[in-house]
């Protein structure tokens, strides 16, 4: 399909205008020509979760015994009693059919990072010409989508091509609505015929189990009295609150930009005269159309039981953020996928496209997903809550030290799980955490660990009050530590915030890594403490002191409270011996390191083969992304930018000839420049064609040769954009895409 026909307004018949001009008119005319934005009732408690087969729905609709048994599995992580499935299936179907559902789908999460579904109808023929809605326990528990085209990194050969979806009872089923019908969606794990994980959910569940087991060994040591709340067997779950950054652009621009449409980011585009330097977008008044969109998104998510708490403009023009309340890691992961889906779906309703790419626009901030992470249970509370006097909170210090040790030991893995072609454009740029993994602890905790290093902690910097010097402002309780927005892994009061995750990622990978590395460190700590005390509680204090000192001495170099964006930090980090894997090609091999393989196997999170399959899949995805972008770059350079440039060149040349014929002088400076840049464009496009001629299969080559070759084409094109006559330029500009709202 040509660009002309994908431009909606052009297709609608605005005759002679160029696709770009048509896109501008349509975008500017949005509010005038579109129907008024539908007024939405305020989100309220009554709609929260109305499309979710939630615990309260189950409580109402299931026999008591069945409900109790299910809750044991959901809340306490106990084995699912398979006899409950038929009853649950029937209740679930009745509930869904009452809500208008005609179909059900097992939703699963393949290694692409996306969400996959295959729909089946509830209806079965009755034999007398009628139909009956049916849904058995077996259909609830297990499905067999083909799904053989999803990447498996070699796990699933054609001779063992079966793949099963298995009901995940811990993540609630829900209804997705469409104008023409509704579908019951059942979150599932996706495994091969051999039981190996083909998806992102299975390892999340396994890693949560590993974390729970090790966390209990620590809480048991500190439980006073034995048998009290601290000694509870309640499932210690990891919790996650992922903040999502995204861009919105008018759909007319999106359709007029083949790069946005296909690659999710602009491969060309000169900087707008004004970018984000005034910071006037950040936290600014939200434009009306965007606010309508946000209300709609939040209402939809609210009905799906996804609790959205925060919304605001982000730093770059056209960039926004949304943050949910935290939930258990598994549910948060599924809900995060729904968030991305709903953002994209609702944006279309308002004539916009939601971009979740990490770097849609060069020179402007990219988008991340800050994954807030902690662990705890209803009985133990949040195990990363330091209280007011962390130096006295030995259990907290052990958990915190375990995280420090885990991040230090597995910097490479943490970098690898946030590696992608998209995120490479963001990490290390001057707006996102660097590719160096370090931990920010904040003043109070950094001070406590300094004291531990020096022999023992005796005090905590108090929180104090914030005085502003204006009597009419209420006094504020000051946080014990400041924030650090430049750290990839920051302690933020009662949780860690992993800020290096890309905006287009599933949060599953980062959570699996965090859960598992912390489980391993908790195992290490528990073993040390158990050995040192030999069951004698009076020895615990000394043992903890010894353990903390040892960890901080061995792993303390990972702590960095300064400016992660600065050049000095790069120098300093190198001195400290910290890893700095700048690109995905550098980062992914960490997945093959022996300690990583052993760890994932030991805690039954990923077998060697499962881990290897992930490595291969991510390498392949990186290469495919670069290949598509290289193809697009060539195509756009040849069929859009080059033609525009030579049209302008001819216009200049004709003017020159005409003027000279009339006896005037003509300064050929601009013509010379255009001619030079046209040559650069041709040469660099030819060089890119050569660099990518073998199909981009080697990750190192993609990274070291193809991407730089693409950048050369972009340089020539962007320089042309700055001089070619504006009415000839074929692509919507940064200024138009970012500022016409
Ligand atoms: P900030 O701008 O300070 O980062 P936000 O309100 O944007 O704060 O986001 C904070 C995020 O941290 C929310 O998603 C919140 O649910 C999450 N969060 C809070 N406590 C926890 C916790 N114990 N475990 C995981 N996430 C948490
Ligand atoms: Mg935030």
XYZ file of C-alpha atoms and ligand atoms in Angstrom:
769
model
C 0.000 0.000 0.000
C 1.395 3.413 -0.863
C 1.826 6.158 1.657
C -0.882 8.100 -0.177
C -3.542 5.530 0.498
C -2.557 4.915 4.112
C -3.041 8.605 4.840
C -6.601 8.565 5.967
C -7.465 12.109 5.030
C -5.836 11.701 1.641
C -7.930 8.595 1.128
C -10.932 10.640 2.134
C -10.433 12.685 -0.952
C -8.524 15.889 -0.190
C -7.398 15.903 -3.782
C -4.161 17.680 -4.569
C -2.704 18.224 -1.099
C 0.405 16.180 -0.327
C -0.049 13.419 2.247
C 1.795 15.551 4.768
C -0.373 18.620 4.126
C -3.490 16.494 4.321
C -2.309 15.029 7.633
C -1.707 18.492 9.057
C -5.162 19.716 8.042
C -6.828 16.644 9.444
C -4.920 16.835 12.735
C -5.579 20.545 13.167
C -9.221 19.990 12.316
C -9.672 17.216 14.871
C -11.786 19.029 17.403
C -13.707 21.079 14.856
C -14.609 18.227 12.568
C -14.968 15.392 15.055
C -18.022 14.652 17.133
C -17.795 16.062 20.659
C -15.865 13.826 23.006
C -18.263 11.522 24.740
C -18.840 12.461 28.359
C -17.831 9.641 30.625
C -19.231 9.140 34.060
C -16.606 9.541 36.710
C -14.884 6.316 37.609
C -16.258 5.151 40.900
C -16.157 2.273 43.271
C -19.214 0.792 41.650
C -17.503 0.174 38.328
C -14.204 -0.996 39.790
C -13.643 -4.566 38.728
C -17.120 -4.950 37.238
C -15.654 -6.957 34.349
C -13.541 -9.187 36.578
C -14.332 -12.659 37.856
C -12.974 -11.453 41.168
C -12.771 -12.977 44.590
C -16.010 -11.282 45.593
C -17.813 -12.620 42.498
C -16.434 -16.074 43.227
C -17.518 -15.826 46.831
C -21.069 -15.070 45.716
C -21.246 -17.706 42.994
C -19.232 -20.671 44.220
C -20.130 -23.263 46.863
C -18.330 -22.459 50.121
C -15.938 -25.425 50.033
C -14.871 -24.738 46.459
C -14.349 -21.072 47.183
C -12.219 -21.842 50.236
C -10.112 -24.324 48.339
C -9.510 -21.803 45.535
C -8.475 -19.116 48.009
C -5.932 -21.488 49.519
C -4.331 -21.676 46.099
C -4.592 -17.974 45.280
C -3.533 -16.523 48.632
C -1.382 -19.230 50.171
C 0.155 -20.667 47.003
C -1.199 -24.148 47.725
C -1.659 -26.818 45.088
C -4.802 -26.427 42.995
C -7.412 -29.090 43.720
C -8.314 -30.292 40.240
C -11.830 -31.308 41.240
C -12.858 -27.666 41.682
C -12.365 -26.868 37.997
C -15.747 -28.071 36.691
C -17.654 -26.046 39.258
C -15.573 -22.943 38.708
C -15.852 -23.286 34.924
C -19.606 -23.464 35.067
C -19.897 -20.454 37.399
C -17.434 -18.501 35.298
C -19.339 -19.231 32.115
C -22.703 -18.247 33.631
C -21.215 -14.985 34.865
C -19.598 -14.280 31.493
C -22.728 -15.131 29.494
C -24.770 -12.798 31.713
C -22.275 -10.130 30.695
C -22.921 -10.898 27.046
C -19.930 -13.142 26.363
C -20.252 -15.574 23.482
C -16.596 -16.628 23.355
C -13.766 -17.400 25.688
C -10.052 -17.216 25.190
C -7.000 -18.472 27.003
C -4.753 -15.412 27.096
C -1.040 -16.129 27.143
C 2.201 -14.234 27.003
C 4.680 -15.478 24.403
C 8.366 -14.562 24.356
C 7.650 -11.709 21.921
C 6.590 -9.725 24.990
C 3.090 -9.333 23.579
C -0.262 -10.783 24.563
C -1.735 -13.684 22.593
C -5.283 -14.976 22.440
C -7.218 -17.608 20.534
C -10.973 -17.411 20.780
C -13.434 -20.288 21.031
C -17.183 -20.082 21.146
C -19.106 -21.326 24.196
C -21.749 -22.662 21.857
C -22.034 -26.360 21.081
C -24.697 -27.843 18.783
C -27.307 -29.847 20.704
C -28.070 -32.242 17.855
C -31.658 -31.042 17.389
C -30.651 -27.954 15.481
C -30.172 -25.818 18.589
C -27.097 -24.738 20.518
C -26.127 -24.719 24.162
C -23.522 -22.659 25.996
C -20.999 -25.050 27.515
C -17.707 -24.713 29.314
C -16.111 -27.622 31.141
C -13.416 -27.738 33.782
C -11.099 -29.256 31.228
C -11.679 -26.368 28.849
C -10.974 -23.930 31.662
C -7.806 -25.676 32.802
C -6.205 -26.521 29.536
C -6.161 -25.332 25.974
C -4.141 -26.268 22.986
C -3.698 -23.287 20.737
C -1.485 -23.989 17.820
C 0.696 -20.963 18.419
C 3.610 -22.742 16.795
C 4.726 -19.583 15.066
C 5.725 -17.890 18.297
C 9.451 -17.796 18.917
C 10.628 -20.630 21.133
C 14.348 -20.350 20.717
C 14.576 -23.955 19.613
C 12.516 -25.529 22.426
C 9.669 -26.485 20.224
C 10.682 -28.410 17.160
C 8.032 -29.398 14.695
C 8.135 -33.013 15.841
C 7.137 -31.932 19.323
C 5.038 -28.995 18.307
C 2.238 -29.248 20.798
C 1.796 -26.238 23.068
C -0.624 -26.039 25.983
C -2.189 -23.160 27.808
C -2.855 -23.809 31.494
C -5.254 -21.802 33.648
C -3.470 -19.489 36.085
C -5.893 -19.392 38.957
C -3.893 -16.640 40.694
C -4.659 -14.084 37.979
C -8.364 -13.272 37.673
C -10.376 -13.919 34.512
C -12.032 -10.876 32.957
C -14.318 -9.743 30.171
C -13.044 -7.766 27.199
C -15.664 -5.733 25.402
C -15.873 -4.886 21.761
C -18.631 -2.945 20.022
C -19.861 -6.217 18.510
C -19.544 -8.605 21.426
C -17.701 -9.586 24.567
C -15.144 -12.283 25.332
C -14.210 -14.064 28.533
C -10.422 -13.886 28.942
C -8.590 -16.420 31.057
C -4.945 -15.716 31.904
C -2.858 -18.808 31.276
C 0.653 -20.188 31.250
C 1.915 -21.515 27.918
C 4.128 -24.590 27.915
C 5.421 -27.120 25.441
C 4.533 -30.773 25.183
C 7.606 -31.433 27.327
C 6.413 -29.053 30.051
C 8.976 -26.400 29.235
C 7.966 -22.759 29.550
C 7.274 -21.120 26.190
C 6.037 -17.946 27.802
C 6.714 -15.110 30.191
C 4.213 -16.056 32.879
C 5.483 -19.497 33.873
C 8.883 -18.255 35.085
C 7.223 -15.391 36.990
C 5.162 -17.902 38.943
C 8.166 -20.139 39.531
C 10.336 -17.236 40.679
C 7.653 -16.092 43.115
C 7.631 -19.568 44.616
C 11.421 -19.529 45.003
C 11.350 -16.108 46.640
C 8.615 -17.129 49.055
C 10.560 -20.175 50.215
C 13.776 -18.263 50.912
C 12.064 -15.224 52.464
C 10.435 -17.496 55.029
C 13.785 -18.792 56.203
C 14.728 -15.220 57.124
C 11.417 -14.228 58.726
C 11.512 -17.423 60.755
C 14.885 -16.438 62.230
C 13.596 -13.049 63.309
C 10.117 -14.102 64.429
C 9.425 -13.008 67.979
C 7.550 -14.689 69.488
C 7.830 -17.967 67.620
C 4.445 -18.757 66.147
C 3.449 -15.063 66.036
C 2.623 -12.957 62.976
C 6.269 -12.747 61.946
C 6.407 -16.538 61.933
C 3.356 -16.804 59.690
C 3.397 -19.214 56.788
C 1.500 -16.663 54.662
C 2.798 -16.583 51.108
C 5.481 -13.913 50.769
C 4.807 -12.466 47.338
C 6.875 -10.071 45.343
C 4.882 -6.967 44.534
C 5.166 -4.711 41.515
C 3.913 -1.258 40.592
C 4.992 -0.469 37.033
C 4.825 3.155 35.929
C 4.261 3.447 32.178
C 5.530 6.305 30.013
C 4.159 6.756 26.494
C 3.731 9.240 23.665
C 0.553 10.255 21.887
C 0.521 11.504 18.297
C -2.370 12.374 16.057
C -3.182 9.342 13.920
C -2.940 11.376 10.726
C 0.762 11.925 11.327
C 1.194 8.308 12.304
C -0.277 7.084 9.031
C 1.807 9.537 7.034
C 5.010 8.206 8.636
C 5.874 4.673 7.482
C 8.584 4.555 10.156
C 6.144 5.218 13.019
C 3.651 2.821 11.515
C 6.092 -0.030 11.066
C 8.979 0.530 13.464
C 7.184 2.463 16.193
C 9.836 5.168 16.069
C 10.956 7.885 13.686
C 13.960 6.830 11.622
C 14.221 10.347 10.213
C 13.362 13.794 11.470
C 15.284 16.963 12.173
C 14.935 18.460 15.635
C 12.090 20.930 16.017
C 13.162 24.532 16.658
C 11.754 24.078 20.119
C 12.041 20.774 21.957
C 11.681 20.059 25.649
C 14.227 22.637 26.858
C 11.665 24.881 28.524
C 10.243 21.967 30.515
C 6.892 23.575 29.850
C 5.182 20.310 29.052
C 6.326 18.451 32.178
C 3.444 18.251 34.669
C 1.717 20.967 32.603
C -2.019 21.255 32.149
C -3.096 18.149 30.274
C -4.595 19.014 26.844
C -8.353 18.442 26.659
C -8.279 15.694 24.072
C -5.553 13.878 25.987
C -7.402 14.272 29.269
C -10.539 12.802 27.710
C -8.429 9.914 26.524
C -6.970 9.444 30.011
C -10.386 9.449 31.692
C -11.521 6.864 29.194
C -8.417 4.682 29.656
C -8.709 4.808 33.412
C -12.397 4.017 33.346
C -11.811 1.033 31.100
C -8.933 -0.212 33.257
C -10.973 0.370 36.378
C -13.701 -1.911 35.048
C -10.996 -4.492 34.367
C -9.839 -4.229 37.958
C -6.576 -2.457 37.145
C -6.170 0.248 39.766
C -4.677 3.343 38.114
C -3.628 6.001 40.554
C -1.537 8.633 38.869
C -1.413 10.457 35.560
C 0.633 13.370 34.342
C 2.459 14.958 31.446
C 6.046 13.778 31.134
C 9.129 15.751 30.117
C 8.970 15.538 26.320
C 6.156 17.282 24.444
C 3.536 14.669 23.635
C 4.747 12.362 26.422
C 2.639 11.163 29.336
C 2.761 8.730 32.244
C 0.371 6.544 34.123
C 0.972 4.573 37.326
C -1.098 1.844 38.930
C -1.336 0.766 42.549
C 1.010 -2.109 43.133
C -0.201 -5.712 43.080
C 1.430 -9.129 43.374
C 4.052 -9.577 40.663
C 2.063 -12.046 38.597
C -1.157 -10.057 38.542
C 0.757 -6.811 38.010
C 2.456 -8.380 35.000
C -0.835 -9.423 33.402
C -2.384 -6.069 34.226
C 0.595 -4.259 32.718
C -0.076 -6.047 29.433
C -3.702 -4.931 29.664
C -2.583 -1.363 30.320
C -0.610 -1.293 27.075
C -3.484 -2.846 25.178
C -6.055 -0.416 26.543
C -3.803 2.614 25.971
C -3.452 1.682 22.315
C -7.087 0.815 21.833
C -8.525 3.918 23.478
C -6.041 6.261 21.755
C -7.571 5.269 18.415
C -10.983 6.295 19.669
C -9.655 9.838 20.060
C -7.896 9.928 16.716
C -4.476 9.333 18.237
C -1.867 6.616 18.336
C -0.172 5.609 21.553
C 3.548 4.964 21.073
C 5.161 2.678 23.630
C 8.502 2.524 21.827
C 11.444 3.482 24.065
C 12.661 6.219 21.746
C 10.107 7.434 19.204
C 11.845 10.795 18.710
C 15.591 11.388 18.575
C 16.829 14.226 20.753
C 13.838 14.059 23.084
C 13.430 11.946 26.180
C 12.498 8.365 25.569
C 10.020 6.311 27.562
C 10.666 3.843 30.322
C 8.714 1.648 32.591
C 9.755 2.124 36.189
C 9.111 -1.148 37.929
C 8.624 -0.631 41.655
C 9.381 -3.878 43.426
C 9.124 -5.171 46.958
C 8.101 -8.301 48.829
C 5.762 -9.043 51.687
C 2.555 -10.672 52.826
C -0.568 -9.770 54.737
C 1.016 -11.243 57.877
C 4.573 -9.936 57.489
C 3.764 -6.560 55.958
C 6.195 -4.999 53.518
C 9.557 -6.636 54.204
C 11.422 -3.672 52.700
C 9.850 -1.142 55.050
C 12.729 0.263 57.140
C 10.551 1.893 59.810
C 11.759 5.117 61.437
C 14.981 3.680 62.781
C 16.367 1.286 60.199
C 19.591 0.749 62.163
C 17.544 -1.142 64.744
C 15.514 -3.081 62.220
C 17.758 -6.097 61.731
C 15.303 -8.078 59.630
C 14.887 -5.154 57.232
C 18.665 -4.726 57.009
C 19.098 -8.377 56.076
C 16.483 -8.104 53.314
C 18.030 -4.877 52.094
C 21.555 -6.324 52.169
C 20.292 -9.352 50.260
C 19.038 -7.029 47.514
C 22.362 -5.173 47.456
C 24.255 -8.432 47.164
C 21.884 -9.749 44.494
C 22.208 -6.647 42.326
C 25.987 -6.619 42.731
C 26.374 -10.290 41.838
C 23.953 -10.138 38.935
C 24.507 -6.702 37.378
C 24.981 -8.418 34.047
C 21.673 -10.245 34.259
C 19.749 -7.133 35.279
C 21.236 -5.300 32.307
C 20.375 -8.218 30.017
C 16.706 -8.320 31.011
C 16.223 -4.695 29.973
C 18.124 -5.083 26.700
C 16.339 -4.557 23.398
C 16.928 -2.734 20.157
C 14.478 -0.051 21.291
C 15.870 0.412 24.794
C 19.420 0.749 23.432
C 18.453 4.183 22.129
C 17.458 5.230 25.615
C 19.747 3.674 28.221
C 22.765 5.837 28.691
C 21.328 8.772 26.808
C 21.061 11.894 28.935
C 17.575 11.278 30.185
C 17.570 7.671 31.302
C 19.685 5.661 33.682
C 23.005 4.566 32.250
C 23.677 1.026 31.128
C 25.750 0.689 34.311
C 23.690 -1.002 36.996
C 24.063 0.595 40.430
C 21.921 1.092 43.531
C 20.792 4.355 45.060
C 20.061 3.957 48.767
C 19.320 7.505 49.870
C 21.039 9.410 52.681
C 19.542 7.564 55.606
C 20.257 4.025 54.456
C 23.595 4.902 52.907
C 24.566 6.271 56.304
C 23.379 3.142 58.122
C 25.387 0.904 55.792
C 28.412 3.184 56.181
C 28.162 2.676 59.918
C 27.863 -1.085 59.431
C 31.007 -0.997 57.361
C 32.745 0.849 60.147
C 31.831 -1.803 62.716
C 28.174 -1.353 63.629
C 25.189 0.916 63.177
C 24.045 2.957 66.182
C 21.835 5.651 64.714
C 19.527 6.626 61.871
C 19.330 10.103 60.392
C 15.899 11.291 61.587
C 13.192 12.284 59.187
C 12.658 15.746 60.628
C 10.334 18.469 59.411
C 10.534 20.476 56.267
C 10.472 24.202 56.963
C 9.621 26.486 54.099
C 9.614 29.782 56.004
C 5.954 30.534 55.374
C 3.733 30.222 58.448
C 0.543 29.571 56.522
C 1.929 26.426 54.880
C 1.474 23.295 56.951
C 4.681 21.698 58.280
C 5.701 18.650 56.266
C 7.243 15.453 57.516
C 10.415 15.231 55.478
C 11.404 11.925 53.885
C 14.547 10.450 55.326
C 16.222 10.247 51.958
C 16.003 12.303 48.791
C 15.070 10.852 45.392
C 17.515 10.006 42.696
C 16.091 9.988 39.207
C 19.353 9.040 37.569
C 19.812 5.667 39.241
C 18.748 2.488 37.450
C 17.881 0.813 40.747
C 16.762 3.162 43.484
C 15.463 2.607 46.993
C 12.362 4.774 47.307
C 11.296 4.520 50.918
C 9.857 1.008 51.130
C 10.650 -0.579 47.754
C 13.189 -0.580 44.987
C 12.458 1.081 41.678
C 14.044 -0.562 38.638
C 14.101 2.387 36.273
C 16.023 0.917 33.363
C 13.116 -1.169 32.036
C 11.941 -0.106 28.574
C 8.436 1.243 27.993
C 7.597 -1.473 25.493
C 8.658 -4.367 27.707
C 6.650 -6.988 29.440
C 7.677 -6.567 33.084
C 7.869 -10.348 33.423
C 11.563 -10.633 32.558
C 12.737 -7.966 34.997
C 10.536 -9.430 37.755
C 11.773 -12.978 37.158
C 15.331 -11.693 37.418
C 14.715 -9.667 40.592
C 12.763 -12.424 42.312
C 15.357 -15.051 41.527
C 18.509 -13.106 42.335
C 17.012 -11.973 45.630
C 15.873 -15.527 46.397
C 19.438 -16.670 45.840
C 20.833 -13.990 48.143
C 18.238 -14.675 50.820
C 19.224 -18.323 50.608
C 22.847 -17.278 51.111
C 21.964 -15.052 54.075
C 19.666 -17.610 55.685
C 22.276 -20.339 55.435
C 24.937 -18.081 56.995
C 22.657 -17.016 59.824
C 21.331 -20.514 60.485
C 24.871 -21.878 60.615
C 26.136 -19.111 62.870
C 23.301 -19.326 65.376
C 22.712 -23.069 65.310
C 19.205 -22.369 66.595
C 20.435 -20.189 69.474
C 18.544 -16.871 69.225
C 21.008 -15.069 71.461
C 23.630 -15.410 68.749
C 21.451 -13.830 66.067
C 22.470 -10.217 66.671
C 26.176 -10.965 66.308
C 25.589 -13.157 63.288
C 23.601 -10.424 61.540
C 26.309 -7.868 62.260
C 28.919 -10.204 60.766
C 26.825 -10.948 57.692
C 25.966 -7.320 56.957
C 29.592 -6.225 57.312
C 30.718 -8.971 54.998
C 28.094 -8.110 52.340
C 28.745 -4.400 52.439
C 32.493 -4.950 52.165
C 32.153 -7.346 49.266
C 29.311 -5.715 47.349
C 29.280 -2.075 48.495
C 30.760 -0.775 45.247
C 27.346 -1.227 43.629
C 25.985 1.604 45.808
C 26.134 4.985 44.150
C 24.205 7.986 45.407
C 25.513 10.548 42.913
C 24.458 11.671 39.443
C 24.181 8.634 37.193
C 23.987 10.827 34.082
C 27.406 12.377 34.591
C 30.563 11.460 32.684
C 32.458 11.199 35.977
C 30.239 8.304 36.972
C 31.303 6.338 33.899
C 34.935 6.814 34.861
C 34.278 6.035 38.511
C 32.194 2.934 37.705
C 34.986 1.583 35.581
C 37.414 2.096 38.456
C 35.034 0.185 40.704
C 34.952 -2.654 38.198
C 31.218 -2.380 37.517
C 29.897 -3.651 34.203
C 28.948 -1.197 31.486
C 27.277 -3.200 28.750
C 26.299 -0.392 26.433
C 24.287 -2.297 23.859
C 22.029 -5.315 23.635
C 24.754 -7.137 21.753
C 27.047 -6.606 24.759
C 24.354 -7.306 27.333
C 22.553 -10.468 26.196
C 25.482 -12.892 26.581
C 25.081 -12.478 30.370
C 22.138 -14.882 29.984
C 24.626 -17.583 29.089
C 26.999 -17.028 32.012
C 27.533 -20.093 34.188
C 26.428 -18.510 37.520
C 23.212 -17.300 35.884
C 22.439 -20.703 34.385
C 23.161 -22.435 37.684
C 21.026 -20.034 39.647
C 17.961 -20.349 37.420
C 18.262 -24.135 37.439
C 18.855 -24.380 41.173
C 15.688 -22.459 42.037
C 13.652 -24.201 39.334
C 12.858 -20.987 37.534
C 14.359 -21.750 34.119
C 16.164 -24.865 32.989
C 19.313 -24.457 30.946
C 17.354 -25.120 27.792
C 14.635 -22.665 28.728
C 17.218 -19.996 29.461
C 19.089 -20.664 26.244
C 15.817 -20.436 24.331
C 15.302 -16.978 25.735
C 18.768 -15.879 24.773
C 18.224 -17.062 21.227
C 14.812 -15.470 20.980
C 16.043 -12.082 22.178
C 19.014 -12.135 19.819
C 16.673 -12.984 16.974
C 14.240 -10.232 17.932
C 17.035 -7.701 18.035
C 18.283 -8.716 14.601
C 14.780 -8.694 13.123
C 14.155 -5.217 14.487
C 17.370 -3.918 12.952
C 16.568 -5.641 9.663
C 13.119 -4.066 9.431
C 14.501 -0.667 10.337
C 17.281 -0.971 7.774
C 14.772 -1.894 5.077
C 12.529 0.989 6.028
C 15.421 3.418 6.094
C 16.432 2.432 2.578
C 12.892 2.568 1.291
C 12.063 5.933 2.792
C 15.391 7.414 1.726
C 14.916 6.268 -1.871
C 11.219 6.782 -2.407
C 10.383 9.767 -0.224
C 13.415 11.793 0.742
C 15.547 11.516 -2.383
C 12.665 12.475 -4.717
C 11.845 15.518 -2.558
C 15.489 16.557 -2.486
C 15.984 16.388 -6.256
C 12.750 18.232 -6.902
C 14.087 21.090 -4.844
C 17.488 20.722 -6.479
C 15.891 21.040 -9.892
C 13.914 24.085 -8.779
C 17.123 25.735 -7.610
C 18.964 24.734 -10.772
C 16.154 26.043 -12.980
C 16.083 29.316 -11.075
C 19.814 29.594 -11.503
C 19.667 28.984 -15.280
C 16.763 31.355 -15.762
C 18.350 34.141 -13.763
C 21.675 33.762 -15.525
C 19.913 33.856 -18.906
C 18.429 37.171 -17.848
C 21.838 38.420 -16.824
C 21.368 38.189 -13.051
C 23.775 36.662 -10.583
C 22.634 33.673 -8.552
C 24.334 32.572 -5.382
C 24.575 28.784 -5.769
C 25.429 28.225 -2.124
C 22.109 26.480 -1.344
C 22.188 24.514 -4.582
C 25.728 23.364 -3.741
C 24.630 22.257 -0.280
C 21.600 20.394 -1.584
C 23.698 18.754 -4.275
C 26.284 17.679 -1.702
C 23.631 16.284 0.630
C 21.839 14.479 -2.200
C 25.125 12.771 -2.941
C 25.593 11.939 0.754
C 22.091 10.502 0.817
C 22.730 8.341 -2.219
C 26.116 7.157 -0.990
C 24.947 6.390 2.529
C 21.857 4.558 1.252
C 24.055 2.467 -1.014
C 26.398 1.762 1.900
C 23.449 0.706 4.071
C 22.197 -1.570 1.324
C 25.583 -3.205 1.220
C 25.890 -3.454 5.005
C 22.491 -5.132 5.283
C 22.730 -7.219 2.121
C 23.185 -10.474 4.034
C 19.854 -10.018 5.825
C 21.122 -8.844 9.235
C 21.470 -12.149 11.020
C 24.512 -11.476 13.144
C 23.837 -9.435 16.272
C 27.319 -7.924 16.459
C 27.159 -6.864 12.847
C 23.677 -5.408 13.284
C 24.917 -3.376 16.211
C 28.352 -2.344 14.959
C 27.790 -1.998 11.217
C 24.119 -1.795 10.212
C 22.895 0.662 12.864
C 25.737 3.148 12.234
C 25.057 2.852 8.483
C 21.387 3.717 9.118
C 22.447 6.692 11.153
C 24.537 8.036 8.249
C 21.475 7.964 5.991
C 19.516 9.768 8.668
C 22.188 12.444 9.028
C 22.017 13.294 5.311
C 18.229 13.220 5.308
C 17.848 15.371 8.419
C 20.289 17.913 6.990
C 18.178 18.027 3.831
C 15.031 18.527 5.870
C 16.586 21.689 7.248
C 16.975 23.284 3.758
C 14.528 21.710 1.324
C 11.418 23.815 0.656
C 8.852 23.021 3.326
C 6.000 22.484 0.844
C 7.970 19.717 -0.873
C 9.020 17.867 2.291
C 7.081 14.593 2.354
C 7.104 13.615 6.034
C 5.288 15.231 8.943
C 7.955 17.035 10.958
C 8.838 16.730 14.642
C 7.265 20.114 15.209
C 3.961 18.986 13.723
C 3.853 15.591 15.385
C 4.770 16.875 18.830
C 2.953 20.150 19.037
C -0.333 19.725 17.145
C -2.583 18.135 19.750
P 6.945 8.215 42.030
O 6.640 9.304 41.046
O 7.345 8.670 43.359
O 7.794 7.145 41.468
P 4.405 7.054 41.532
O 3.166 7.329 42.307
O 4.513 7.549 40.149
O 5.579 7.577 42.432
O 4.661 5.505 41.490
C 4.939 4.769 42.598
C 4.654 3.341 42.250
O 5.225 2.492 43.246
C 3.173 3.011 42.204
O 2.894 2.230 41.087
C 2.979 2.244 43.495
O 1.905 1.352 43.462
C 4.289 1.503 43.591
N 4.521 0.920 44.926
C 4.271 1.459 46.129
N 4.550 0.581 47.119
C 4.981 -0.561 46.525
C 5.385 -1.856 46.982
N 5.416 -2.164 48.278
N 5.737 -2.781 46.073
C 5.702 -2.489 44.769
N 5.329 -1.306 44.281
C 4.962 -0.347 45.129
Mg 7.468 7.821 39.054
